[in-house]
XYZ file of C-alpha atoms in Angstrom:
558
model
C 3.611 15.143 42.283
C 6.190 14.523 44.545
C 10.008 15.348 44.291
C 11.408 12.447 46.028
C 14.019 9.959 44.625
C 13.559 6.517 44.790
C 16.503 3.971 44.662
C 15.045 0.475 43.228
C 16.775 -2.952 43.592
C 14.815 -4.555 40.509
C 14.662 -8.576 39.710
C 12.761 -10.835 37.846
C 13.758 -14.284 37.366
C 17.402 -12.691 38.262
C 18.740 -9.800 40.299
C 19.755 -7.288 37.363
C 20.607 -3.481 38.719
C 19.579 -0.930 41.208
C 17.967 2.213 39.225
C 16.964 5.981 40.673
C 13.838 6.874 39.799
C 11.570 9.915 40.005
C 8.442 11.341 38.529
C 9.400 12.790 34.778
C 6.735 15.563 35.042
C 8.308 17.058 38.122
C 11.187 19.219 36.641
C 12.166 20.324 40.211
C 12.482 16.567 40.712
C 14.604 15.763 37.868
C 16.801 18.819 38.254
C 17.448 17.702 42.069
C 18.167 14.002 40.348
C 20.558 15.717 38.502
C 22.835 17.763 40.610
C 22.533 14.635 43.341
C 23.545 12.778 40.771
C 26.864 14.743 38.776
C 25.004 14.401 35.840
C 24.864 17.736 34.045
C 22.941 17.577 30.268
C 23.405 13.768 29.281
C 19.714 12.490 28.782
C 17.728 10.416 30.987
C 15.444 7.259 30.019
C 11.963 7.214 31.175
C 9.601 4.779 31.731
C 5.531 4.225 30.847
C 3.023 2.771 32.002
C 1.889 1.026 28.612
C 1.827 2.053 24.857
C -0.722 4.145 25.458
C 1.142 6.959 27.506
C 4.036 6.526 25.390
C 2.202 8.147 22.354
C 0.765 10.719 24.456
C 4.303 12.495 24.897
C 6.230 10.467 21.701
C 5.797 9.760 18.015
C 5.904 6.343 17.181
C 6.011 3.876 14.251
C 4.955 0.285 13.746
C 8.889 -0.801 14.306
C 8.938 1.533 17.728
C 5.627 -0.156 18.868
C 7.414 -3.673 18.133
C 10.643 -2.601 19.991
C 9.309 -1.245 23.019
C 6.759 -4.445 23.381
C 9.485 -6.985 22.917
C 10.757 -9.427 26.014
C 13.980 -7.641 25.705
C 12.121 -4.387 26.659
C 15.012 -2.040 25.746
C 15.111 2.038 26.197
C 13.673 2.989 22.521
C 14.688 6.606 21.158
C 11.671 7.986 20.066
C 10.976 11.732 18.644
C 9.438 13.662 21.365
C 6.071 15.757 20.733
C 6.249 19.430 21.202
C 3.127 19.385 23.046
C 4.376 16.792 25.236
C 3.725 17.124 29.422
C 7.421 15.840 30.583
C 10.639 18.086 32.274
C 12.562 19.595 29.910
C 14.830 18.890 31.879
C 15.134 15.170 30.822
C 16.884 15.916 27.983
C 18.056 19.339 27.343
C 18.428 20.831 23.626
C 17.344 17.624 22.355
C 14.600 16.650 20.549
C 14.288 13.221 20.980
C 14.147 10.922 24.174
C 14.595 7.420 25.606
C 11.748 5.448 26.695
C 11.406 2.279 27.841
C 8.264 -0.003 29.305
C 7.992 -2.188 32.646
C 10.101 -5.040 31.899
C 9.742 -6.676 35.630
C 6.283 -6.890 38.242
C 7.801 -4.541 40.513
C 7.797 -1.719 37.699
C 4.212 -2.315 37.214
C 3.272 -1.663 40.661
C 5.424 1.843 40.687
C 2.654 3.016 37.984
C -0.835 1.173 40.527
C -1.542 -1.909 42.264
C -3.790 -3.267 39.430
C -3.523 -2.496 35.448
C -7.407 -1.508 35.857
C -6.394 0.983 38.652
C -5.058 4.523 37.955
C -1.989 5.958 37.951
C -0.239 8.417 39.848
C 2.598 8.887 37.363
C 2.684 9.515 33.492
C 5.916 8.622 33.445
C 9.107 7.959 35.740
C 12.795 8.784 35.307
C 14.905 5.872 35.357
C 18.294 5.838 35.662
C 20.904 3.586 36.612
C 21.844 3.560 40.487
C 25.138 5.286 40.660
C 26.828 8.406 40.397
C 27.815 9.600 37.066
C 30.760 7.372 35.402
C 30.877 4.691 37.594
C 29.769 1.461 37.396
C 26.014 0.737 38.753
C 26.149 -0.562 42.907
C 25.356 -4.455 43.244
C 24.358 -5.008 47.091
C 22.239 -3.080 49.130
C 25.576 -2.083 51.492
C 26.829 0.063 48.425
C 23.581 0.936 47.722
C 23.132 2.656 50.887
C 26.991 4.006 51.101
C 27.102 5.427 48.182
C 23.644 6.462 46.808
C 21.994 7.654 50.367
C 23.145 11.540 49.127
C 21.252 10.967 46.175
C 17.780 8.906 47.190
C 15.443 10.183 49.668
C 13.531 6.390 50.027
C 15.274 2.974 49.192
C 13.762 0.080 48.691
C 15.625 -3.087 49.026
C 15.717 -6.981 48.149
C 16.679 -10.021 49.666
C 18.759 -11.298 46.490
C 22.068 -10.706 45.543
C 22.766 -9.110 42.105
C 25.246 -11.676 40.143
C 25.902 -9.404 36.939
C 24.994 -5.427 36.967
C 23.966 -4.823 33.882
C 22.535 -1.230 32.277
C 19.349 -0.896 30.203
C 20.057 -1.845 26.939
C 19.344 1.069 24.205
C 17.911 1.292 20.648
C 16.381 2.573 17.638
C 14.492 1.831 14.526
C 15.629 2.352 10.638
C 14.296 0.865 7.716
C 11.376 -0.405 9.695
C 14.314 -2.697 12.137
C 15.362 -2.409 15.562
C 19.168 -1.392 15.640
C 21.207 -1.239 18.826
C 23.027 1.680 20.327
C 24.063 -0.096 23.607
C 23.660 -3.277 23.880
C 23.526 -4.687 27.623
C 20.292 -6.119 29.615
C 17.938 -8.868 27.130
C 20.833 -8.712 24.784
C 23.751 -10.010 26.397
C 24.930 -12.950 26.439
C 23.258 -14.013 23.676
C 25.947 -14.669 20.952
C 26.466 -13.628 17.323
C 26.555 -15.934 14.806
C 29.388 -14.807 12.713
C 28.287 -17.824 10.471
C 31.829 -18.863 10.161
C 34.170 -21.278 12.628
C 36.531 -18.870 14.741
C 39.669 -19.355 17.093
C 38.818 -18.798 20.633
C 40.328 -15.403 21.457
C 40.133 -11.855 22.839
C 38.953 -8.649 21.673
C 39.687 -5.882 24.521
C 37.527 -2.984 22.979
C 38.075 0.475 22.849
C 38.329 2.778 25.782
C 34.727 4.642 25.443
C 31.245 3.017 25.541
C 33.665 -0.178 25.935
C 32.623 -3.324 25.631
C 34.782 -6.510 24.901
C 34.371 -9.896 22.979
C 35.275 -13.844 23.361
C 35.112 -15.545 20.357
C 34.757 -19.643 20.692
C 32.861 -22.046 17.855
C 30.942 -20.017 15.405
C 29.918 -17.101 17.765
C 31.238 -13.741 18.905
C 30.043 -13.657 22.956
C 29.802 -9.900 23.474
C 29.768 -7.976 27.088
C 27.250 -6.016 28.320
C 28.032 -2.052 28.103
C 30.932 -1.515 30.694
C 31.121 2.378 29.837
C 33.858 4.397 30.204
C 37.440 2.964 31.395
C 37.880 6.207 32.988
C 38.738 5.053 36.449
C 39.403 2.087 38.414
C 36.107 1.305 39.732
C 35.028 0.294 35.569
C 38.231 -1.193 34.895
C 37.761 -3.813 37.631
C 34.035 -4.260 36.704
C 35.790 -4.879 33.375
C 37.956 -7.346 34.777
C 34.761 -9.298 36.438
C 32.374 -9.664 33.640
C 35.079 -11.175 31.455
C 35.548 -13.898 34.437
C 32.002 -14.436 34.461
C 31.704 -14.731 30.585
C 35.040 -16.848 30.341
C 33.499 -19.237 32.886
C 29.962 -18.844 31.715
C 30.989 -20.217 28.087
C 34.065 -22.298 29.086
C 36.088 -20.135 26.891
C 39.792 -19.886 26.647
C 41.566 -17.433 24.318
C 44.606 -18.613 22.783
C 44.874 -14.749 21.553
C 43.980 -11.290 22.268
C 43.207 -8.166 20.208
C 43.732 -4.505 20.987
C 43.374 -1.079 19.907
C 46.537 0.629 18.385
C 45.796 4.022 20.941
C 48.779 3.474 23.349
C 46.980 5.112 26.370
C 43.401 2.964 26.154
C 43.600 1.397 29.380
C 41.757 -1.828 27.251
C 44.968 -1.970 25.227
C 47.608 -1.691 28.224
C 44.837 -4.652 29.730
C 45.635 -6.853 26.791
C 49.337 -6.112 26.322
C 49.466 -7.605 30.507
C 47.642 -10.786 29.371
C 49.829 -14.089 29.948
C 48.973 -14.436 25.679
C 51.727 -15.066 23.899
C 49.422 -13.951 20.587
C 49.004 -10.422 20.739
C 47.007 -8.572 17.469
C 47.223 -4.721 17.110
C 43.740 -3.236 15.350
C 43.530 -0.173 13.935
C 40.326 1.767 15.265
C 38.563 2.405 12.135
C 39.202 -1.237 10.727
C 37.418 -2.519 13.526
C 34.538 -0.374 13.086
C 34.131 -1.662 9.454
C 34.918 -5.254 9.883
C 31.928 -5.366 12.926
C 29.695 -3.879 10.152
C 31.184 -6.623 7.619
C 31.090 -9.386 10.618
C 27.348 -8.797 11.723
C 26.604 -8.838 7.789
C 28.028 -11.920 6.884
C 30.386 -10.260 4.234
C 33.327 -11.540 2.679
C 35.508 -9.724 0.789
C 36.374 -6.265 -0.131
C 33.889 -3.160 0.871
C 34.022 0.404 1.042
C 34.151 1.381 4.416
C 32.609 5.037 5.478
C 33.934 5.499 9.592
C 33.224 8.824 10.772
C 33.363 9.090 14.898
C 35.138 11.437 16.704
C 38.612 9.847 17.873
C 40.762 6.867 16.883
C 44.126 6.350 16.091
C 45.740 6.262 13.560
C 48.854 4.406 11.826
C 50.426 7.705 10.798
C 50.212 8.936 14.701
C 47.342 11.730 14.440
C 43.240 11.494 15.303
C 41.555 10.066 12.588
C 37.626 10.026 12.142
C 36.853 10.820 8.909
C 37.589 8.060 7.336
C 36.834 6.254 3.904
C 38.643 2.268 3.607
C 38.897 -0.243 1.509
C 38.808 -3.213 3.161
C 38.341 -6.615 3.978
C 38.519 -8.511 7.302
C 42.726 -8.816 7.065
C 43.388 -5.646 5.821
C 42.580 -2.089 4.729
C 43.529 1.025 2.573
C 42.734 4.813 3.734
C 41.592 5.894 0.518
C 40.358 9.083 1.686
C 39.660 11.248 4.722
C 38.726 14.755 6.053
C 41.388 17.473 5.840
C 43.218 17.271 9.239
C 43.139 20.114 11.044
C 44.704 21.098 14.281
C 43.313 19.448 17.796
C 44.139 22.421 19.708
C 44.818 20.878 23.575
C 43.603 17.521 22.972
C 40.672 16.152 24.803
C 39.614 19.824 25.926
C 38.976 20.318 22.685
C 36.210 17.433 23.244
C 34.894 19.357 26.298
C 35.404 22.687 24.468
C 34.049 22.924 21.106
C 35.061 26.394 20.790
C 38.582 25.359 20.530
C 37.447 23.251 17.571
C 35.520 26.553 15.553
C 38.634 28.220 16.139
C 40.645 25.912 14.751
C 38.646 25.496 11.582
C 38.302 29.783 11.097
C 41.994 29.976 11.721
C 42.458 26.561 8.472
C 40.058 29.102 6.615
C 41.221 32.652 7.151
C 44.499 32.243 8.467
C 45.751 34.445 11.522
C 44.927 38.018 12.381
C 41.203 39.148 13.195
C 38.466 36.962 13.001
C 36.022 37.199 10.325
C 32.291 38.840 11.084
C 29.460 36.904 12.109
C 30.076 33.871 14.565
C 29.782 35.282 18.376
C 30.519 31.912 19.487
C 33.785 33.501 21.346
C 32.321 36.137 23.555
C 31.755 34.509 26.421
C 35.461 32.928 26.799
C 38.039 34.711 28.416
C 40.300 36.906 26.049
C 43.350 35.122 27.652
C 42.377 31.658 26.960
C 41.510 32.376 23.110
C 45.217 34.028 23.048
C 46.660 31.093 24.218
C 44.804 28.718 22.040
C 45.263 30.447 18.864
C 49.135 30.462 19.763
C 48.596 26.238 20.328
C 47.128 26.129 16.579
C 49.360 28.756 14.989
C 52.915 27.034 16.649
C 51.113 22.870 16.740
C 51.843 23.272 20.483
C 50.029 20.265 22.210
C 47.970 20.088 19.056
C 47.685 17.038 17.047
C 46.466 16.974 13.856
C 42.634 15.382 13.581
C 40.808 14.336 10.260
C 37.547 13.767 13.165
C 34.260 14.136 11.476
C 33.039 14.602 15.409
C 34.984 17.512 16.030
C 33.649 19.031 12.509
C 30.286 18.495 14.569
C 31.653 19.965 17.284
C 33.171 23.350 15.413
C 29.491 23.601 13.268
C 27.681 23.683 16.391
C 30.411 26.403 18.450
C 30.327 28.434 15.413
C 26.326 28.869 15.503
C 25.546 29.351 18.826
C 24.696 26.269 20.086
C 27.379 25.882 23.117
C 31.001 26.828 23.786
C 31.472 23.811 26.000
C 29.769 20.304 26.484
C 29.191 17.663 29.340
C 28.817 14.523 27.497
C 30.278 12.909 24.839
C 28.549 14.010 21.225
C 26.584 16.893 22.836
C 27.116 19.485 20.578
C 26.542 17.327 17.564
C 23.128 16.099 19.446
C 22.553 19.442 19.308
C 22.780 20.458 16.150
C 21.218 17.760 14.541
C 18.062 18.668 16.951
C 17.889 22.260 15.382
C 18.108 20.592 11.726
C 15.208 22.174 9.473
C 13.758 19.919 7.780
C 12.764 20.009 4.071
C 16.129 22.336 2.961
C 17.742 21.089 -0.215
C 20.454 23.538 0.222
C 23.504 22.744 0.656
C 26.995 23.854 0.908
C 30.360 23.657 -1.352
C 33.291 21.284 -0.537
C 36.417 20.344 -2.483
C 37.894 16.438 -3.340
C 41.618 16.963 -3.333
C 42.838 14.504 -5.930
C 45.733 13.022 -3.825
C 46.220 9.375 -2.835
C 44.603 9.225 -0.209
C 41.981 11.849 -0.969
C 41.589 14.990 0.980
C 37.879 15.906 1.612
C 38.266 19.657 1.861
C 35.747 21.349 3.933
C 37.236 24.776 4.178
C 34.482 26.545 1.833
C 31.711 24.725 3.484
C 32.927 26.357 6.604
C 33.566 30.062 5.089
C 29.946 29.956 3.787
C 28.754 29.250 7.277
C 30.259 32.345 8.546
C 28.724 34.273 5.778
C 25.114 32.517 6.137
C 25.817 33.648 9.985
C 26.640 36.928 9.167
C 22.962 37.303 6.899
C 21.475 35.984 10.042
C 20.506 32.858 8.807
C 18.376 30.460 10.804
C 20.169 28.322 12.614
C 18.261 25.032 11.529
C 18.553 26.221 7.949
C 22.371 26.066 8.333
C 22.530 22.826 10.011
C 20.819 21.154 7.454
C 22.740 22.663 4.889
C 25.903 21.090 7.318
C 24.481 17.545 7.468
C 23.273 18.073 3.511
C 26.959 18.628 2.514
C 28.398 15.865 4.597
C 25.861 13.225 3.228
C 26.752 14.831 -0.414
C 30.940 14.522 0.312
C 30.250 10.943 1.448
C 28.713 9.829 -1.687
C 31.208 11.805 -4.163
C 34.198 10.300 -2.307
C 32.150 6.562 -2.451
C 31.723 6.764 -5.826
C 35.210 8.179 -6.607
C 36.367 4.613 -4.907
C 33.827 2.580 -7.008
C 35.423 4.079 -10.202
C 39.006 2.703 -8.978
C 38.009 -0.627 -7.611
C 34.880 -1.467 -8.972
C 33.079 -1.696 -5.553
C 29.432 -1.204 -4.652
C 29.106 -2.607 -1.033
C 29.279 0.250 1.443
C 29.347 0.023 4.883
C 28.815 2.825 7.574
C 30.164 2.463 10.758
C 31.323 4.778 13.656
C 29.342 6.826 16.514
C 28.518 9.860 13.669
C 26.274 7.662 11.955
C 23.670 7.660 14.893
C 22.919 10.626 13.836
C 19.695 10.001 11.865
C 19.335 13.053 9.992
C 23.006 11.997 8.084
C 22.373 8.731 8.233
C 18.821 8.512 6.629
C 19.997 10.827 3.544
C 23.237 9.047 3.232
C 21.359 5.627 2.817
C 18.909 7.538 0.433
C 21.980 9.014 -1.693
C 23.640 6.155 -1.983
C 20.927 3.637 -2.790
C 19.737 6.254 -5.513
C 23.038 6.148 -6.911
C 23.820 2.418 -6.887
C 25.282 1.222 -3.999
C 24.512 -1.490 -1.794
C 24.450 0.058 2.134
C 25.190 -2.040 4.893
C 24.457 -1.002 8.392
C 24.809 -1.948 11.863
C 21.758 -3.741 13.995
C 22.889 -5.969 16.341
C 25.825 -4.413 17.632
C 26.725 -0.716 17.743
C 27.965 1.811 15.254
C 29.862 3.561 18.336
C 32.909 1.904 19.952
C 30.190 -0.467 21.782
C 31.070 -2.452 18.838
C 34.435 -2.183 18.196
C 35.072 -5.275 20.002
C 33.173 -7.299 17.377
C 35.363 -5.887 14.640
C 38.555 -6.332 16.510
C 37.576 -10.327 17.170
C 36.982 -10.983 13.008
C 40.195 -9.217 11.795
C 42.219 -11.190 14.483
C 40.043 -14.323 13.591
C 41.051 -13.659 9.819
C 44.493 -12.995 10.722
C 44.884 -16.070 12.448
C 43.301 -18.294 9.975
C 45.760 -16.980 7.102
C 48.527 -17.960 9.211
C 47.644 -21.459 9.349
C-alpha cells in the first residue's frame, strides 16, 4: 500500500472542491497526511468502495444504509468495529468514524477501472484540499501554491470551481438522517419555514458558521464556511453570500446578529448599509432553529447546552434551560457558573476547567486525592491559574455544559489539553460503558432562575477515582446524571407553565450517548421531544434561528 498523497480536483455535473486523499489502511500514510496537513487529532472521513466494505470495518443500520446510498451522498458517522482493518490514526480516542461513498465517476475509478474489477484500496482518506482552518483552494494555481508541501501527485481539471463547498456530514436517530454540517447535496436547497418571511439577514455565529437569507416562505442556508478565524474564511464568507444573494435575487431589508461583541459575523452585520439591525441572543437562536425546522408556534421548553455563547447578563452561558417562543425567551434555569479561568485556553486546556470545578468543590488549599490529571503541567502554570480562579483575574464566569465535558474528561485521565473543538467530550463519551444505571447526585437550587448544582456529582467523581473506578463506568455515570438533571429541571418548568414541548438544541446534544437517554427520559415521562434534522444542533444552525426570531420580530412591528 502506498504512502503517497493524492490532491483531487473532483466534478460531476459541476466543479465542487479539491480533496487529499490517501489509503486509510496505511497509518504511516495518514500520520504523514496529518503533520503535512496541521491537523493534529480532529477525525478524518473516509471513503468505500460500496456498502459492502463499509460493513466490513462499520456497524450499520437500515437508516445508515439509506443515508450513505442517497444522491446527496453525505459523510455518515457510523460506529466503528473493533476488529476493523483501518489507521487508528483516522480518528484517535474515538470510537466512531465518518464514511462516505463515491458520489462522482472519478471516485469510482480511484477504487478500479470497472465495478467487476478489484480493488487496490479498502478504503481512502478524504479530506478537504487545504491546510487546517482555511477555506478549501478553488483553481489549480492555489492548488499547486499552497498544497504542493502536502501532496506528492496532483491531478488536475480543465474546469473552474464556481462554489467550494465541503462534504456535507450526518447521522441517524430514530431511524432519520439528521445533519451535523450541512454543505455539498444540501445547500442551496431551501427550508420551508411554512410561513411568509421578510427578506433579511442572519450573520451566524462565529464557529462552524454558516449564515441565512430569508425571502418568500424559505430560509436559503450557506454551505459550512467554518471557522471565522482569519481573513482567508471571512472573505470566503463574504463571496458565498454574493453568490446566494444573486443566485435567489434576494435583498435583505434587515440583518440579524449574535449579541458576542467580538464574533467577527456580528462586527460583519453591524458594517452592513441596513438601517434594521436585530441583536439575538445565542441560545434563543439555537431553540428557535429547532422550533423553525419544526414548524412550531408558540411557547416550548428549550434545553441549549454547547459550550460558549453569550449571554445578556455578560458571562458564558451553555447550560441553558428557556422558555420561549420565536420573539422572546426566559432563562428559567442553568448550570451553576463557575469560573472560566483564562478564557479560550481554558477551551484548549481542559485542565484549567477540572481545576476550576475541584477548587467550586473543595475550596483552596491542597487538592483532594485521586485525580492525577495535573502531573504533567508545570507547577508554575497551576500556581498561576489557581490565583486567576481564586482573585476572578481574566476569568469569566461560565454556566457551559461543554466545559463540564471538558473538566469530566481532565479529571479522569483522558487529556490535559485538546486540538479540536469538543475533543475531550468526544472522548469521554467514546469510553462510556454501556449498560450502567448508576448514576451520580446533583442539587436543583430553588432560585428564579434555577441553579443546577453539580458540585456533588463532581466530589463523587474524585472519590469513584480515588477507588479506582473504571473510567467508562464513571463516564456513564457523568452522561447518566446530566440526562437525569435535564429531565428534573424540564419537568420543574412543566409544573410552572404547563408545557410539554421540549426542544434540544446546541453542539452537546451530538453527543448520542446523552442524547438517546434524554429522548428516552423524557418521552417516558411525558414530554413531547423535538430535535434537529435538517439543520444543525451546533452553531451550523444558528443562522436559521437568528432569521425566525428577526422574522417574528419584524412581523409584530407591523
Amino acid at each position: 500500500a502506498t504512502t503517497e498523497i493524492y490532491t483531487l480536483s473532483l466534478h460531476d455535473a459541476l466543479p465542487i472542491c479539491f480533496l487529499l486523499a490517501c489509503d486509510a489502511q496505511n497509518d504511516a500514510a495518514v500520520q504523514q497526511l496529518r503533520q503535512r496537513k496541521r491537523r493534529s487529532d480532529k477525525p478524518f472521513a473516509i471513503m468505500a468502495r460500496d456498502l459492502a466494505e463499509v460493513e466490513k470495518f462499520c456497524m450499520v443500520t437500515e437508516a445508515d444504509r439509506a443515508a450513505l446510498q442517497s444522491p446527496r451522498r453525505p459523510i455518515v458517522i457510523l460506529e466503528r468495529r473493533p476488529e476493523a482493518n483501518l489507521s487508528r490514526s483516522i480518528a484517535p480516542g474515538n470510537n466512531s468514524i465518518g464514511v462516505m461513498l463515491p458520489y462522482t465517476p472519478l471516485h469510482y475509478l480511484l477504487f478500479s477501472d470497472s465495478p467487476a474489477d478489484p480493488s487496490q484500496f479498502s478504503a481512502l482518506v478524504m479530506t478537504s484540499g487545504n491546510l487546517s482552518e482555511e477555506p478549501i483552494v478553488t483553481s489549480n494555481e492555489e492548488a499547486w501554491q499552497q498544497l504542493e508541501p502536502v501532496a506528492d501527485w496532483f491531478l488536475f481539471h480543465n474546469r473552474d470551481i464556481y462554489m467550494r463547498t465541503d462534504d456535507s456530514v450526518v447521522h441517524t436517530f430514530l431511524g432519520r438522517e439528521r445533519v451535523l454540517r450541512r454543505s455539498r447535496g444540501y445547500v442551496p436547497q431551501p427550508v420551508d419555514l411554512g410561513i411568509p418571511v421578510h427578506e433579511l439577514l442572519a450573520c451566524g455565529a462565529e464557529l462552524k458558521h454558516t449564515f441565512c437569507l430569508t425571502k418568500d416562505h424559505y430560509a436559503i442556508l450557506s454551505q459550512h464556511i467554518g471557522d471565522l478565524e482569519n481573513y482567508e474564511t471571512l472573505c470566503f464568507f463574504q463571496e458565498t453570500l454574493a453568490n446566494l444573494k444573486k443566485l435567489f435575487r434576494a435583498e435583505p431589508q434587515a440583518v440579524a446578529y449574535d449579541l458576542h461583541p467580538n464574533y467577527r459575523s456580528s462586527q460583519f452585520a453591524l458594517a452592513l448599509p441596513i438601517e434594521r439591525k436585530i441583536g439575538v441572543q445565542h441560545h434563543h437562536a439555537h431553540i428557535a432553529s429547532c422550533m423553525a425546522e419544526n414548524h412550531l408556534r408558540g411557547k416550548v421548553i428549550g434545553v441549549a447546552f454547547d459550550g460558549t455563547g453569550y449571554g445578556t447578563d455578560g458571562k458564558i452561558w451553555g447550560g441553558e434551560f428557556l422558555v420561549a417562543d420565536m420573539a422572546r425567551f426566559e432563562r428559567r434555569g442553568h448550570l451553576r457558573y463557575v469560573p472560566l479561568p483564562g478564557g479560550d485556553a481554558a477551551v484548549r486546556q481542559p485542565w484549567r476547567m477540572a481545576l476550576s470545578y475541584l477548587r467550586d468543590v473543595f475550596g483552596p488549599g491542597a487538592l483532594p486525592p485521586g485525580p492525577q490529571f495535573l502531573q504533567h503541567v508545570p507547577e508554575k502554570q497551576i500556581a498561576i491559574v489557581d490565583a486567576m480562579i481564586a482573585r476572578r483575574i481574566h476569568s469569566i464566569e461560565t454556566s457551559s455544559s461543554g466545559r463540564l465535558f471538558d473538566a469530566v474528561a481532565a479529571l479522569v485521565g483522558l487529556g490535559s489539553q485538546v486540538t479540536f473543538e469538543g475533543q475531550a467530550a468526544i472522548a469521554l463519551e467514546s469510553t462510556a460503558q454501556a449498560g450502567v444505571e448508576d448514576q451520580y447526585s446533583f442539587n436543583v437550587e430553588d432560585v428564579e432562575p434555577v441553579e443546577l448544582d453539580m458540585r456533588p456529582m463532581v466530589a463523587e467523581i474524585v472519590r469513584d477515582i480515588a477507588l479506582s473506578k473504571p473510567v467508562g463506568y464513571i463516564s456513564a455515570c457523568f452522561h447518566n446524571t446530566l440526562c437525569a438533571a435535564i429531565v428534573e429541571v424540564c419537568q420543574r418548568i412543566r409544573r410552572q407553565e404547563k408545557l410539554t414541548r421540549v426542544c434540544l438544541s446546541g453542539g452537546v446534544f451530538q453527543n448520542m450517548y446523552l442524547l438517546k437517554r434524554t429522548v428516552k427520559d423524557l418521552d417516558k415521562d411525558g414530554f413531547q421531544v423535538f430535535l434537529h434534522a435538517l439543520v444543525p444542533p451546533n452553531d451550523g444552525g444558528i443562522s436559521l434561528g437568528q432569521a425566525a426570531i428577526a422574522n417574528e420580530i419584524l412581523s409584530q412591528e407591523q
